[in-house]
XYZ file of C-alpha atoms in Angstrom:
240
model
C -1.650 21.088 10.814
C -0.613 20.500 14.397
C 2.506 20.700 16.501
C 5.126 18.065 15.640
C 5.265 16.653 19.167
C 1.466 16.395 19.287
C 1.488 14.609 15.911
C 4.019 12.056 17.130
C 2.081 11.412 20.345
C -1.146 11.048 18.358
C 0.460 8.496 16.035
C 1.922 6.549 18.955
C -1.509 6.408 20.561
C -3.092 5.343 17.270
C -0.515 2.589 16.726
C -0.948 1.310 20.277
C -4.733 1.079 19.915
C -5.202 0.233 16.230
C -2.162 -2.100 15.934
C -1.798 -1.838 12.130
C 0.829 -4.611 12.092
C -1.777 -7.084 13.358
C -4.494 -9.013 11.551
C -7.455 -11.135 12.611
C -8.899 -14.303 11.039
C -11.640 -12.176 9.440
C -9.064 -9.734 8.098
C -7.166 -12.580 6.456
C -10.337 -14.069 4.984
C -11.411 -10.675 3.674
C -8.254 -10.512 1.559
C -8.720 -14.027 0.169
C -8.524 -12.711 -3.405
C -5.456 -10.600 -2.737
C -6.940 -7.199 -3.514
C -3.806 -5.731 -1.941
C -0.519 -7.460 -1.238
C 3.154 -6.670 -0.772
C 5.648 -8.284 -3.095
C 9.192 -7.339 -3.999
C 10.657 -3.886 -4.275
C 11.046 -1.059 -6.732
C 14.276 -0.073 -8.424
C 16.490 1.951 -6.070
C 16.693 5.695 -6.612
C 19.594 7.422 -8.391
C 21.599 8.039 -5.199
C 21.269 4.430 -4.032
C 22.157 3.119 -7.496
C 25.257 5.324 -7.662
C 26.403 4.231 -4.200
C 25.863 0.554 -5.046
C 27.673 0.850 -8.378
C 30.651 2.578 -6.758
C 30.816 -0.132 -4.099
C 30.191 -2.833 -6.726
C 27.331 -4.006 -4.554
C 25.044 -5.915 -6.910
C 22.871 -7.161 -4.032
C 21.886 -3.605 -3.071
C 20.927 -2.877 -6.660
C 18.404 -5.713 -6.565
C 17.130 -5.434 -2.997
C 17.225 -1.711 -2.173
C 14.406 0.615 -3.163
C 10.891 1.145 -1.903
C 8.639 -1.792 -1.026
C 6.004 -2.644 -3.641
C 2.277 -2.905 -3.004
C -0.105 -4.195 -5.650
C -3.628 -2.886 -5.204
C -6.380 -4.519 -7.316
C -9.760 -3.322 -5.988
C -11.546 -4.922 -8.933
C -11.130 -8.402 -7.445
C -13.187 -7.711 -4.295
C -16.210 -5.809 -3.051
C -16.400 -3.395 -0.130
C -18.825 -5.339 2.054
C -17.138 -4.345 5.310
C -15.345 -0.961 5.230
C -13.608 -1.558 8.579
C -12.065 -4.849 7.439
C -11.237 -3.358 4.041
C -9.391 -0.519 5.752
C -7.528 -2.849 8.128
C -6.329 -5.010 5.221
C -5.084 -1.853 3.457
C -3.338 -0.399 6.506
C -1.794 -3.730 7.468
C -0.306 -4.026 3.973
C 1.012 -0.455 4.133
C 2.523 -0.986 7.604
C 4.122 -4.203 6.393
C 5.575 -2.398 3.361
C 7.089 0.368 5.494
C 8.659 -2.202 7.839
C 10.023 -4.231 4.916
C 11.591 -1.140 3.350
C 13.206 -0.111 6.638
C 14.729 -3.582 7.129
C 16.092 -3.882 3.581
C 17.529 -0.362 3.614
C 19.069 -0.603 7.092
C 16.676 1.955 8.559
C 17.437 4.649 5.985
C 14.283 4.407 3.878
C 10.799 3.355 4.946
C 8.747 4.048 1.855
C 6.478 2.114 -0.456
C 5.229 2.415 -4.025
C 1.726 1.330 -4.995
C 0.695 -0.146 -8.332
C -3.045 0.529 -8.549
C -4.618 -1.725 -11.189
C -8.095 -0.472 -12.115
C -9.041 -3.499 -14.223
C -12.561 -4.672 -13.327
C -13.117 -1.670 -11.053
C -16.765 -0.619 -10.870
C -19.303 0.814 -8.463
C -19.518 -2.431 -6.449
C -15.738 -2.323 -5.826
C -15.493 1.336 -4.866
C -15.141 2.431 -1.232
C -17.371 5.323 -0.206
C -15.921 8.823 -0.458
C -16.062 9.035 3.345
C -13.941 5.883 3.670
C -11.448 7.056 1.044
C -11.075 10.368 2.896
C -10.580 8.444 6.160
C -7.862 6.299 4.572
C -6.047 9.392 3.315
C -6.330 10.893 6.796
C -4.694 7.790 8.263
C -1.908 8.036 5.682
C -1.326 11.751 6.196
C -1.505 11.553 9.998
C 0.309 8.278 10.678
C 2.382 7.456 7.573
C 3.641 10.919 6.556
C 6.032 10.936 3.601
C 5.966 7.141 3.354
C 4.421 7.031 -0.134
C 6.949 6.979 -2.955
C 4.748 6.905 -6.048
C 1.247 5.738 -6.896
C 1.250 4.176 -10.359
C -2.216 3.800 -11.876
C -2.808 1.153 -14.573
C -5.883 0.421 -16.713
C -7.591 3.654 -15.694
C -11.267 3.482 -16.662
C -14.435 5.523 -16.240
C -15.355 4.570 -12.659
C -11.798 4.974 -11.396
C -11.489 8.342 -13.168
C -14.648 9.545 -11.456
C -13.357 8.392 -8.051
C -10.049 10.175 -8.595
C -11.847 13.414 -9.500
C -13.839 13.246 -6.265
C -10.866 12.311 -4.082
C -8.100 14.555 -5.429
C -9.459 17.742 -3.809
C -8.760 16.122 -0.417
C -5.193 15.164 -1.349
C -2.190 17.418 -0.737
C -0.175 18.808 -3.657
C 2.797 16.679 -2.572
C 0.746 13.499 -2.903
C -0.772 14.569 -6.232
C 2.728 14.969 -7.644
C 3.400 11.305 -6.803
C 0.484 9.967 -8.873
C 1.432 8.633 -12.305
C -1.130 7.278 -14.777
C 0.509 4.850 -17.173
C -0.631 4.392 -20.789
C -3.091 1.617 -21.585
C -1.143 0.435 -24.629
C 1.188 -2.485 -23.896
C 4.467 -0.879 -24.975
C 3.804 2.476 -23.294
C 2.786 0.715 -20.083
C 5.912 -1.435 -20.107
C 8.242 1.538 -20.670
C 6.736 3.529 -17.831
C 6.679 0.629 -15.362
C 10.338 -0.085 -16.095
C 11.188 3.366 -14.756
C 10.142 2.134 -11.316
C 10.289 -1.682 -11.353
C 12.635 -4.283 -12.819
C 10.916 -6.438 -15.427
C 11.238 -9.645 -13.404
C 9.214 -7.971 -10.616
C 6.403 -6.707 -12.854
C 3.414 -9.112 -12.776
C 2.537 -10.956 -15.968
C -0.925 -9.351 -15.799
C 0.832 -6.032 -16.384
C 3.113 -7.355 -19.109
C 6.072 -8.335 -16.920
C 7.749 -11.629 -16.078
C 6.592 -12.281 -12.509
C 4.001 -15.080 -12.642
C 3.231 -14.966 -8.908
C -0.325 -15.954 -7.971
C -1.684 -14.768 -4.660
C -2.511 -17.517 -2.138
C -4.065 -16.188 1.063
C -2.834 -19.043 3.310
C 0.706 -18.808 1.997
C 0.741 -15.001 2.156
C -0.298 -14.758 5.811
C 1.295 -17.965 7.127
C 4.166 -16.168 8.881
C 2.099 -13.402 10.480
C 3.488 -12.741 13.947
C 0.433 -10.884 15.276
C -2.968 -12.510 14.745
C -5.536 -11.162 17.202
C -9.039 -12.189 18.120
C -11.800 -10.036 16.629
C -12.760 -8.522 19.996
C -9.148 -7.452 20.602
C -9.398 -4.861 17.820
C -13.084 -3.952 18.117
C -12.424 -1.509 20.984
C -10.489 0.805 18.672
C -13.564 2.738 17.577
C -14.540 3.181 21.230
C -11.076 4.346 22.309
C -10.520 6.642 19.303
C -14.005 7.393 17.909
C -12.796 10.405 15.901
C -11.137 7.886 13.565
C -14.417 6.028 13.027
């Protein structure tokens, strides 16, 4: 660990140089299949629910709670680890910002639904890249993860988890929940975190949203040229 002030300064430097809120045309194209995207929000926690019920605030009950990220690595391949990582970190940064706005600055957390369907060796990031991603999260998004809900856990994903978990803190491990593969068990566990109308149909819910890359990124406020982000590895090579 390092001194709190040093950690903050390091994160500020990283954000200034990496610009996780920004994308490039190649970044957008890389996520054409929507292997990760932000959509909706989780159910608010007990304290938020109690406050909303006391205030008879039905809007807070539906809009409060952590931002939701849906991660489906089985729909893409890791041809370019740098672009893969930028898509991931941009989605996470977007989720934190969304949560902060909806919760009036009180909460800036996200939950991830990790769907392992179709996940095989061609879809798996290298262990080095997974460790790097966790380092980004631990260094620059501390305590932003709510829960990581894993669906359709299969052999390849199990093997990856076994290799990665030793590098993950106990706090993060406690946030990982593997849901049953049977339809009813999966539905019951997902409903603990997400309202049914926000659970995708491909996980047994009622949300029939289909990812469209042009629609998803059409309102991006920061789209940079490729060479505007390429200097990051020169400026901060220890993150490469």
